[in-house]
mmCIF file of C-alpha atoms and ligand atoms in Angstrom:
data_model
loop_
_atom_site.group_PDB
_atom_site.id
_atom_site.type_symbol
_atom_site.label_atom_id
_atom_site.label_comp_id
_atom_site.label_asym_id
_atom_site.label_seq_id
_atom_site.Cartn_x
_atom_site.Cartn_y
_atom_site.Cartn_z
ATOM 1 C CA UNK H 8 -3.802 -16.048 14.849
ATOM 2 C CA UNK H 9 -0.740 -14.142 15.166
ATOM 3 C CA UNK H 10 0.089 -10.570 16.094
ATOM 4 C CA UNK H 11 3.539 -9.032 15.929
ATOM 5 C CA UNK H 12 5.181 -6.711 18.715
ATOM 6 C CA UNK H 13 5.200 -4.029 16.264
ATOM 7 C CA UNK H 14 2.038 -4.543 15.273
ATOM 8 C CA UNK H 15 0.434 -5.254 19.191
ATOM 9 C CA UNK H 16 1.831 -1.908 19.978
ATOM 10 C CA UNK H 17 -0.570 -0.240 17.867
ATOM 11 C CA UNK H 18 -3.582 -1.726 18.509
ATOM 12 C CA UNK H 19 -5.829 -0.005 21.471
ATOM 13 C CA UNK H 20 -9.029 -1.089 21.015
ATOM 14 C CA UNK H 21 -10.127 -4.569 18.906
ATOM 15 C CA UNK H 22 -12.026 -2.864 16.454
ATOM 16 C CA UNK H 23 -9.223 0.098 15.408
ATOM 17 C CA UNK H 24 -8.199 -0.179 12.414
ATOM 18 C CA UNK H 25 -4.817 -2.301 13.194
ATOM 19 C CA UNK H 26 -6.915 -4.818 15.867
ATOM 20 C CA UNK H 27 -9.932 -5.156 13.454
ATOM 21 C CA UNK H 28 -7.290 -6.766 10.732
ATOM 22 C CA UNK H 29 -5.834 -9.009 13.289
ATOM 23 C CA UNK H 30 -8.124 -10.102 16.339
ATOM 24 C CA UNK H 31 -10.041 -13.245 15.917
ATOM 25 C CA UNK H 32 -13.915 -12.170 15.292
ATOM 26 C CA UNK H 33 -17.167 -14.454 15.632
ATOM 27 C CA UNK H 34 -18.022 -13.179 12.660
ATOM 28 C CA UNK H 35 -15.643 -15.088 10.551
ATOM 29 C CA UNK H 36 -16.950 -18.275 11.142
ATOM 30 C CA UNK H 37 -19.981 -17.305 9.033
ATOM 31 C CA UNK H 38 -19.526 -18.029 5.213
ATOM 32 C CA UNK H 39 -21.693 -15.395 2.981
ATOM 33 C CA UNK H 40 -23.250 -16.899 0.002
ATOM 34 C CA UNK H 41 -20.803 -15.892 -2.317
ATOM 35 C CA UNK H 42 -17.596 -16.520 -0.060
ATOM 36 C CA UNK H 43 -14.989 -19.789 -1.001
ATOM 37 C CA UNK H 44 -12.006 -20.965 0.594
ATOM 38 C CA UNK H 45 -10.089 -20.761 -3.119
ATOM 39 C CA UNK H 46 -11.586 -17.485 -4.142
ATOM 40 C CA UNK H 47 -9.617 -16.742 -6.952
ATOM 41 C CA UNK H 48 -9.220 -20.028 -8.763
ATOM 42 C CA UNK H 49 -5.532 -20.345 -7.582
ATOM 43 C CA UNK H 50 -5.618 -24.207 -6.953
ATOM 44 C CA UNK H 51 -6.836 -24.927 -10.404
ATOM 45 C CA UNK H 52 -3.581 -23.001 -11.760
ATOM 46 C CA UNK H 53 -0.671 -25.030 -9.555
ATOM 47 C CA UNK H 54 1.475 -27.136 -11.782
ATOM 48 C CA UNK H 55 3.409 -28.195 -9.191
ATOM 49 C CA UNK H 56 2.964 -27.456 -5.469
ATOM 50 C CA UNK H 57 4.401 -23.809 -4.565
ATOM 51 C CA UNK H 58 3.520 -22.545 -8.163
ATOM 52 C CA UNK H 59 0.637 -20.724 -9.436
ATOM 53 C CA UNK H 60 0.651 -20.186 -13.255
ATOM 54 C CA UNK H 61 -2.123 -17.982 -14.603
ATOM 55 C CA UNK H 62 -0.525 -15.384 -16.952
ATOM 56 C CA UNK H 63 2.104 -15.842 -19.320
ATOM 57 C CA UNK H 64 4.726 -13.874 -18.880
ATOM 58 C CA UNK H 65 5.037 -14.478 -15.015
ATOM 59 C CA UNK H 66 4.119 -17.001 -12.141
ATOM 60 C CA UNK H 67 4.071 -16.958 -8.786
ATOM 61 C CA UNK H 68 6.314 -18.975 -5.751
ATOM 62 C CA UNK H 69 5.264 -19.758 -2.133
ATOM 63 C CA UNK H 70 8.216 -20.899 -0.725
ATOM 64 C CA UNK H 71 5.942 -21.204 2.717
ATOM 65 C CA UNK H 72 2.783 -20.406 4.073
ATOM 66 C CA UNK H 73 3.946 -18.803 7.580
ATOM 67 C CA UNK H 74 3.045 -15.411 7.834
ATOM 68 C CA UNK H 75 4.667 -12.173 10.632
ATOM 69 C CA UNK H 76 0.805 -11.934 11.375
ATOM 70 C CA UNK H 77 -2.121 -13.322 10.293
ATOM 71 C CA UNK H 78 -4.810 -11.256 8.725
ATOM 72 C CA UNK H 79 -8.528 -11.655 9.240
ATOM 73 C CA UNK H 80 -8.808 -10.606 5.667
ATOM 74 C CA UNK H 81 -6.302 -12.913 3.749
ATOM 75 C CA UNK H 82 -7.880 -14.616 0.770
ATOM 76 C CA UNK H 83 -5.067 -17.307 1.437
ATOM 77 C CA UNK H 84 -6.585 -18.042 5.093
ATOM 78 C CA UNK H 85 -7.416 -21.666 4.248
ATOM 79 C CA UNK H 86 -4.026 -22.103 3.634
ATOM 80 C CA UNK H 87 -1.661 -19.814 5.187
ATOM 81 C CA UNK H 88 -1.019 -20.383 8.981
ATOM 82 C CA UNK H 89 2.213 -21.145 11.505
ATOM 83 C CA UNK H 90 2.429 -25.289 11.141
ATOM 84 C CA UNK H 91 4.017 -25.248 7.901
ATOM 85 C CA UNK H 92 4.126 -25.301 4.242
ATOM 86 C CA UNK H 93 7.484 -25.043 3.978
ATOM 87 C CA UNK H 94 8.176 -26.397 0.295
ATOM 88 C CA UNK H 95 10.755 -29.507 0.972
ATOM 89 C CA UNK H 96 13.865 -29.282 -1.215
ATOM 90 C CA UNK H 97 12.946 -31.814 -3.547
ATOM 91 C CA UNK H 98 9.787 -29.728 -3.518
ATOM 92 C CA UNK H 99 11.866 -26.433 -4.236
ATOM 93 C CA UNK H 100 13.805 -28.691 -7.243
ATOM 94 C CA UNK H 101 10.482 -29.286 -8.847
ATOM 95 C CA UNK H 102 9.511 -25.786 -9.192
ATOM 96 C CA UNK H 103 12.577 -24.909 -10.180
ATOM 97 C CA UNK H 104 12.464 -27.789 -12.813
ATOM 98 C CA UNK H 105 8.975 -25.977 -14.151
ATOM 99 C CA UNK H 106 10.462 -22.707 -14.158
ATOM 100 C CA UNK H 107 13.355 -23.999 -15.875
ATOM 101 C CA UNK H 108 10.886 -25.943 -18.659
ATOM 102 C CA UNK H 109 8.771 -22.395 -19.068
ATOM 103 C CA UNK H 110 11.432 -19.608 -20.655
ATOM 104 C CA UNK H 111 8.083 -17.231 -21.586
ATOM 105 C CA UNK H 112 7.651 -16.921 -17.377
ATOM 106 C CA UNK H 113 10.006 -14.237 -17.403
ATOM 107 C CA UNK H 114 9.126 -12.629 -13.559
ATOM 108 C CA UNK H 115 8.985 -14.722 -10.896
ATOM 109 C CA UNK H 116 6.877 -14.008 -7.606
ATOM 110 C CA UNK H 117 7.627 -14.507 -4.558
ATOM 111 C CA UNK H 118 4.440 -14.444 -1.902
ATOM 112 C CA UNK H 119 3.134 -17.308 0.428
ATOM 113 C CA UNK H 120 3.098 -17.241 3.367
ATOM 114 C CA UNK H 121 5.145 -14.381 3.648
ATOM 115 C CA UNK H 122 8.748 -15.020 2.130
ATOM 116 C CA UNK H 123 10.903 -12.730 4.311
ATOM 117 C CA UNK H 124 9.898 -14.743 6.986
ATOM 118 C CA UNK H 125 12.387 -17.510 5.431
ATOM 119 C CA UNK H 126 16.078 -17.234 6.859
ATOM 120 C CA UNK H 127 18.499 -15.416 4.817
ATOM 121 C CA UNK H 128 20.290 -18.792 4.416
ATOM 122 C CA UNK H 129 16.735 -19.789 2.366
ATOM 123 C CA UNK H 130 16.131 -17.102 0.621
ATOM 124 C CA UNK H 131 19.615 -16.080 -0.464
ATOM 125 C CA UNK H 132 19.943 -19.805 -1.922
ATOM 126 C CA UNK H 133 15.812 -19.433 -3.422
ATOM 127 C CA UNK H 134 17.325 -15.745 -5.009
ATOM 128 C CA UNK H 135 20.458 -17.650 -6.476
ATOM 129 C CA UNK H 136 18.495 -20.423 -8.316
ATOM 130 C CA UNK H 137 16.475 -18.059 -9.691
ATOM 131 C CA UNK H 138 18.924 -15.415 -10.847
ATOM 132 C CA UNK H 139 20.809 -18.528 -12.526
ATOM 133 C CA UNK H 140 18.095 -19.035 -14.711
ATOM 134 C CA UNK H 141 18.639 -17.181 -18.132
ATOM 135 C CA UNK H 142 15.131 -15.892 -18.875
ATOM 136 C CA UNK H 143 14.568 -15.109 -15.534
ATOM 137 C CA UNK H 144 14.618 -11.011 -15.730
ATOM 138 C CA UNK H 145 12.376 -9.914 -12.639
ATOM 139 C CA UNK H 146 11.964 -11.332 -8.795
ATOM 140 C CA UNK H 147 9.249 -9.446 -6.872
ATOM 141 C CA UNK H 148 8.675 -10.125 -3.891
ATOM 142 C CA UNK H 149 5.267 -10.039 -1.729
ATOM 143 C CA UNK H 150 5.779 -9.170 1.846
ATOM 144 C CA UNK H 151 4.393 -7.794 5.060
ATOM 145 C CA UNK H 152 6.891 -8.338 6.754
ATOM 146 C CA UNK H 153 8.596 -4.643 6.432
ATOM 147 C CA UNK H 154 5.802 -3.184 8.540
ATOM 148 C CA UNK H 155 4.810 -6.141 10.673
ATOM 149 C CA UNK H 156 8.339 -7.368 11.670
ATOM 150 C CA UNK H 157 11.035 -4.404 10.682
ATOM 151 C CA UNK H 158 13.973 -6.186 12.603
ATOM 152 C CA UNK H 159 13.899 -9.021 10.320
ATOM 153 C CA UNK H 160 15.704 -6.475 7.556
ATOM 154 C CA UNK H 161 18.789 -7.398 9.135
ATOM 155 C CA UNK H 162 22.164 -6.987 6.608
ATOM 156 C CA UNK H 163 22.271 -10.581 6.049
ATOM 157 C CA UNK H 164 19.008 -10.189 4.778
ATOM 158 C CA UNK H 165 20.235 -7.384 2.800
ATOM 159 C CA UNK H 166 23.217 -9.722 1.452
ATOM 160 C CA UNK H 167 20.311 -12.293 0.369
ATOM 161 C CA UNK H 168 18.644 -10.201 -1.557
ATOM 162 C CA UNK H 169 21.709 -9.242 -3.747
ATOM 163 C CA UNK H 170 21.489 -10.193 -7.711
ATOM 164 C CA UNK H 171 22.053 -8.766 -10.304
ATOM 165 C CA UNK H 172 18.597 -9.661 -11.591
ATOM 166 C CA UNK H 173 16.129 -6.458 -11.438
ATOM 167 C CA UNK H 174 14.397 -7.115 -7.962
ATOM 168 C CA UNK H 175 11.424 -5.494 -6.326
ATOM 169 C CA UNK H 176 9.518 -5.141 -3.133
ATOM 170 C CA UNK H 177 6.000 -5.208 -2.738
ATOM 171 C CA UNK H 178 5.419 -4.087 0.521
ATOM 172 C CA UNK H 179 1.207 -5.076 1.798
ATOM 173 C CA UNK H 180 0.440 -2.215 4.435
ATOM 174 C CA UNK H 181 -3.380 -0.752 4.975
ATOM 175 C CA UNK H 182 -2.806 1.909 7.418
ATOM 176 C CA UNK H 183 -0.695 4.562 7.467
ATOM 177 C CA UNK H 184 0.466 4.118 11.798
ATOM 178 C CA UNK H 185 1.894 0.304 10.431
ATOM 179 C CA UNK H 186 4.444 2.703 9.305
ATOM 180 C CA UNK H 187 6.898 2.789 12.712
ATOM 181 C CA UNK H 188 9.761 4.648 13.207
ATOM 182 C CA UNK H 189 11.617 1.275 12.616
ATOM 183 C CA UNK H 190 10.538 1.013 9.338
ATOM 184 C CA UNK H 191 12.383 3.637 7.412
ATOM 185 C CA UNK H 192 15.861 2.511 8.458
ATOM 186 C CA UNK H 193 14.993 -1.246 7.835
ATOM 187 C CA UNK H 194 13.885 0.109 4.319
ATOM 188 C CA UNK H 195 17.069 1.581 3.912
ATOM 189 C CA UNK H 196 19.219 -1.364 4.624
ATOM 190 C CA UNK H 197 17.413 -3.497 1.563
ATOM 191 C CA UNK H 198 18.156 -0.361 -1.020
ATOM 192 C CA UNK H 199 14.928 -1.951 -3.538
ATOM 193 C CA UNK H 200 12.773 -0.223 -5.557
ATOM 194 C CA UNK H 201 9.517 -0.290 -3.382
ATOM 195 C CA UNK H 202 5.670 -1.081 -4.531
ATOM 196 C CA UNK H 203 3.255 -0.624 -2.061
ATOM 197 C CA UNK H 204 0.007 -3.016 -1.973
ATOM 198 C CA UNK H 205 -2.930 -2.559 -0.128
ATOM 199 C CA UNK H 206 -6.812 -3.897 0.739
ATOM 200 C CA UNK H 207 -8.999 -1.391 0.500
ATOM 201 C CA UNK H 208 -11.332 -2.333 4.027
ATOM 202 C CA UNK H 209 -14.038 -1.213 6.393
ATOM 203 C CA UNK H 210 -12.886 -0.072 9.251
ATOM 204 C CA UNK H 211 -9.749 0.513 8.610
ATOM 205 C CA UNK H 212 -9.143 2.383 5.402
ATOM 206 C CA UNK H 213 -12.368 3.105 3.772
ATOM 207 C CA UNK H 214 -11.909 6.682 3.932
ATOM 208 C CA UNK H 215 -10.734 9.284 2.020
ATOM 209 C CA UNK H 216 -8.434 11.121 4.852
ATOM 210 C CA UNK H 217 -7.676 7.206 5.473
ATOM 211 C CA UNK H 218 -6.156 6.083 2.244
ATOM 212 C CA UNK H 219 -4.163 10.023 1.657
ATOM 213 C CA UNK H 220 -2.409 9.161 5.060
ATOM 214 C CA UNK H 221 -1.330 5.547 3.855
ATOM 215 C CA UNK H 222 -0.547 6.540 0.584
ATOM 216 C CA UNK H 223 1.539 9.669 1.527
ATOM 217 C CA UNK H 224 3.137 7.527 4.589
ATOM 218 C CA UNK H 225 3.959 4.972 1.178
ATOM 219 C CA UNK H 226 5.032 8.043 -0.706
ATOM 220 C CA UNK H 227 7.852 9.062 2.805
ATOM 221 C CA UNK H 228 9.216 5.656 2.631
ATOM 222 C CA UNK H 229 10.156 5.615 -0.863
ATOM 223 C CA UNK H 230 7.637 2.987 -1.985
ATOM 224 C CA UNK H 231 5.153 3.443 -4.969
ATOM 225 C CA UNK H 232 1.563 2.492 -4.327
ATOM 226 C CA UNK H 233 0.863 -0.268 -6.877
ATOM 227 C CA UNK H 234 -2.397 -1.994 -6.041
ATOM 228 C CA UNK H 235 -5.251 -0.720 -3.993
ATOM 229 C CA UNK H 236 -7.357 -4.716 -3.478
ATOM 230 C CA UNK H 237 -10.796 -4.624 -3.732
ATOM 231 C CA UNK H 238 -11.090 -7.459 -1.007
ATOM 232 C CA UNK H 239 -11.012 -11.049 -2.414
ATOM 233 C CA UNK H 240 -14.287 -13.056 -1.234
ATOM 234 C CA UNK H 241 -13.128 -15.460 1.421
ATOM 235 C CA UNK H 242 -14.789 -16.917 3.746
ATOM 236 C CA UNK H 243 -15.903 -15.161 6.848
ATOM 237 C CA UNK H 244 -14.473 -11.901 5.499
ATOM 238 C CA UNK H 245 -18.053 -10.139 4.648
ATOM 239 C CA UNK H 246 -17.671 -7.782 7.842
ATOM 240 C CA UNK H 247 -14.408 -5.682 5.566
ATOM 241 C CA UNK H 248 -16.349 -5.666 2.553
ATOM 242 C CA UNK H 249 -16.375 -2.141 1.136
ATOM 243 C CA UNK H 250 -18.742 -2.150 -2.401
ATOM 244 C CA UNK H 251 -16.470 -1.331 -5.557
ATOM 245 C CA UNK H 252 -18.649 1.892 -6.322
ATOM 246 C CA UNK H 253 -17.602 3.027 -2.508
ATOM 247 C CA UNK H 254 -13.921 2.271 -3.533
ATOM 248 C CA UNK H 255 -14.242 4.380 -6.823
ATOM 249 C CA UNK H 256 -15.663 7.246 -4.701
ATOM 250 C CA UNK H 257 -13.064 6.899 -2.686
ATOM 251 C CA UNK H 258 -9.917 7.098 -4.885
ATOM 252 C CA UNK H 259 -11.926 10.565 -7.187
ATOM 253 C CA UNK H 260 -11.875 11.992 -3.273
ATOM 254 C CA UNK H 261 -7.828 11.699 -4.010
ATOM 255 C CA UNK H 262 -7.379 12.549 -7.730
ATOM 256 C CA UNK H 263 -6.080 16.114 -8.228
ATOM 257 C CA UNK H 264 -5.450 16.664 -4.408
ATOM 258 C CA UNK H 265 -3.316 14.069 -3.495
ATOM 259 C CA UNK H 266 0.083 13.775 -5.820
ATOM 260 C CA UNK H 267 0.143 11.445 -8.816
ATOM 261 C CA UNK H 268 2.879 9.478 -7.396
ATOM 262 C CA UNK H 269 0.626 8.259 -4.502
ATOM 263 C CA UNK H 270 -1.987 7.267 -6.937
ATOM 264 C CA UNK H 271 -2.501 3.375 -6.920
ATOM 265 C CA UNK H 272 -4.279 0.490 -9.542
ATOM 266 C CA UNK H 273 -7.975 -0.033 -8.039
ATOM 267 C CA UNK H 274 -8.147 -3.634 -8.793
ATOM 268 C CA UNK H 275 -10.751 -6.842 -8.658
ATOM 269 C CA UNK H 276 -8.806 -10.435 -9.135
ATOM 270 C CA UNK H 277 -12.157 -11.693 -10.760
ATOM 271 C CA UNK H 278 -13.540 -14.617 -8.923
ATOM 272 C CA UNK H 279 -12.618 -17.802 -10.245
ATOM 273 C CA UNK H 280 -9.669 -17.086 -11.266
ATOM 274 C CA UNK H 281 -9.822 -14.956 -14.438
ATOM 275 C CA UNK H 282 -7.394 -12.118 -13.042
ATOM 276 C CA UNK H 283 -6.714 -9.021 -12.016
ATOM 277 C CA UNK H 284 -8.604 -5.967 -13.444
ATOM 278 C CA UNK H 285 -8.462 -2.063 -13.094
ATOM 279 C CA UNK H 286 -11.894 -1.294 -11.726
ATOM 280 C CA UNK H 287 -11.738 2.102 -11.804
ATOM 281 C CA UNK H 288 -12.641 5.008 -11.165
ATOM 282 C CA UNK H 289 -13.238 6.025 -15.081
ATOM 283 C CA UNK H 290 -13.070 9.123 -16.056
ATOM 284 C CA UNK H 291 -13.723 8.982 -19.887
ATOM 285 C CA UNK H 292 -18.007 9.167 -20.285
ATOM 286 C CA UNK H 293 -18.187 8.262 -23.816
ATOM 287 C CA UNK H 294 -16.194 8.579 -26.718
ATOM 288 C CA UNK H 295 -16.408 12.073 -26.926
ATOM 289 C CA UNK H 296 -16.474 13.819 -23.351
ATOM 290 C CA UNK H 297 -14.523 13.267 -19.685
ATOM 291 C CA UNK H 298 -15.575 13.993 -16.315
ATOM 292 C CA UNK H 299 -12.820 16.702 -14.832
ATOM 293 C CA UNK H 300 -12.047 16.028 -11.198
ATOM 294 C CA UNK H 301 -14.779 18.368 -10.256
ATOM 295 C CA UNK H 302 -17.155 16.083 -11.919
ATOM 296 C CA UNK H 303 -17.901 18.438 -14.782
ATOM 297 C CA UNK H 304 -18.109 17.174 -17.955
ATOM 298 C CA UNK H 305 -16.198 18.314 -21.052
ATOM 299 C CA UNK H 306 -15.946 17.678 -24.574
ATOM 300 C CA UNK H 307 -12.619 16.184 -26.098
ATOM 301 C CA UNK H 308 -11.544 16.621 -30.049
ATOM 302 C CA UNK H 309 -9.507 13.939 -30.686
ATOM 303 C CA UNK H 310 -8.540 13.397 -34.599
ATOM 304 C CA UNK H 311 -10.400 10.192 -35.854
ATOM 305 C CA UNK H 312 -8.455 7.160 -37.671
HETATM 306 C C1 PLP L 282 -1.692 -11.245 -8.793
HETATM 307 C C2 PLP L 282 -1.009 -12.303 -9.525
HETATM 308 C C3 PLP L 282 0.130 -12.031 -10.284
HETATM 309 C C4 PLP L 282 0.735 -10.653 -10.378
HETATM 310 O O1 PLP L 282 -0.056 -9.801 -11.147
HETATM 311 P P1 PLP L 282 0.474 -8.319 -11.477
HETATM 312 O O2 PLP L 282 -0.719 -7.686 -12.097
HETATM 313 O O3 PLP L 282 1.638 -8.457 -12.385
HETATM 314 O O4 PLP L 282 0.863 -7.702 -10.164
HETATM 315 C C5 PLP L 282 0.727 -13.057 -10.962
HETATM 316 N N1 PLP L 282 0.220 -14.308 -10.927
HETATM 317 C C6 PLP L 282 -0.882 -14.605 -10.217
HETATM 318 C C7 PLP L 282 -1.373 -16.003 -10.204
HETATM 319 C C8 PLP L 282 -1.538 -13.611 -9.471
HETATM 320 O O5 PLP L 282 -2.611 -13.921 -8.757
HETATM 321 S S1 SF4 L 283 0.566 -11.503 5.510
HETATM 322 FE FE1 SF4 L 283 -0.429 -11.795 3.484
HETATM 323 S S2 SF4 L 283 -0.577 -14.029 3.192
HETATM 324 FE FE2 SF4 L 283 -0.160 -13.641 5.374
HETATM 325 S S3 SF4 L 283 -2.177 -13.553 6.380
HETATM 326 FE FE3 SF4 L 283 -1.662 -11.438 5.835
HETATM 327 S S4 SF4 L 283 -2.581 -11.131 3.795
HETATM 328 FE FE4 SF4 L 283 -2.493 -13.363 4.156
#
């Protein structure tokens, strides 16, 4: 386990919403039925270690598997955790040798592990490799580290992070008090375009006054919601489970009230690894009619082929 000053500071009781996704529970060491340790086929889809290949156009990096914090919730907890999985460098070469073999992977990811928990020495020279590769057009990078450890935006970091390739930050927050007043300035210093990702969980955001206050506290900082996770099936991870039709109830609570802007992707990364998929909620009924946010229905003329 690990738990970040920033993130200690908010936690008052174990089962608030910041202690429930970071305090050790008994409950996790019972697997549920459905529950795996690789629950969405990623191990099958490694070419070479660090590299997860499962759509064309982009693939993912873990550069490490060390994390600001640990989350109770993490599909990757089977893997992720403070005693390594650091790629070597002849490691880092091989995956650089596969990117350099696949021209159609055109965006690169970088998750883990958490990547900004690398050394700007590491990651500037990970960024640089990259960049020099020709059909190499996007970096994105997964972290939590903007919420769980702001003073780890430092300028060098900052310096790092400086291509000219187009590079984004996907910033994983739940609750709307992980944003600090430290966060905003350490935001500033990185000057990315921002994507917000969150797990949609019980007990801590499975509300609809819940997810408006994280999305808005997203929308403040500058960073677009992007993916709202319908929890991946892990093991020991039953007790967050919210059911997907709870989730779609959820996000119609937010449609017309809350800005479009703050509006993220429900998604399900299909078990087994078949990917990730809009789950809803739906607002077309049939071919002819859509529910309006009110829930009434009404007919739509659109001109046939
Ligand atoms: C989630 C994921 C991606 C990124 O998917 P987007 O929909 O582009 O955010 C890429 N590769 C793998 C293996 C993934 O699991
Ligand atoms: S920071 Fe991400 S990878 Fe690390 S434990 Fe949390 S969810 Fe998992």
């Amino acid at each position: 386990m690990a738990i970040s000053p920033a993130m200690r500071a908010l936690i008052q009781a174990p089962d608030d919403p910041i202690g429930r996704q970071f305090i050790p529970d008994p409950a996790e060491l019972i697997t549920a039925e459905h529950e795996s340790a690789d629950p969405i086929g990623d191990d099958a889809l490694s070419p070479v270690k660090g590299v997860v290949h499962r759509y064309p156009d982009r693939a993912l990096l873990k550069p490490l598997l060390v994390c600001p914090v640990y989350c109770r919730f993490c599909f990757r907890r089977e893997h992720v955790g403070p005693d390594g999985g650091v790629l070597t460098d002849a490691e880092l070469e091989a995956a650089y040798a596969w990117f350099a073999a696949h021209p159609a992977v055109s965006e690169i990811i970088l998750t883990g592990g958490d990547p900004l928990m690398l050394s700007p020495r590491r990651l500037g020279a990970i960024i640089r490799r990259l960049s020099a590769m020709p059909h190499v057009q996007t970096i994105r990078i997964h972290s939590r580290v903007p919420v769980a450890a702001p003073e780890r935006l430092t300028t060098e970091l900052a310096a790092a992070l400086e291509t000219d390739t187009s590079i984004w930050l996907a910033i994983h927050a739940n609750h709307a008090s992980e944003f600090t007043a430290a966060v905003r300035p350490a935001l500033r210093r990185l000057q990315l375009p921002l994507l917000g990702q969150s797990v949609l969980l019980r007990g801590v955001n499975d509300s609809v006054p819940a997810l408006e206050a994280l999305f808005r506290a997203m929308i403040a900082h500058r960073i677009k919601p992007y993916y709202l996770h319908q929890i991946d099936a892990a093991p020991g991870t039953a007790r967050f489970h919210v059911p997907i039709e709870d989730g779609r109830r959820l996000l119609e609570g937010l449609r017309g009230r809350v800005t479009g802007l703050a509006w993220p992707t429900y998604v399900l990364d299909i078990p087994g690894g078949y990917g990730k998929v809009p789950i809803g909620p739906d607002y077309r009924q049939d071919p002819g009619t859509v529910r309006d946010i009110h829930g009434h229905r009404h007919r739509i003329e659109t001109p046939s082929r």
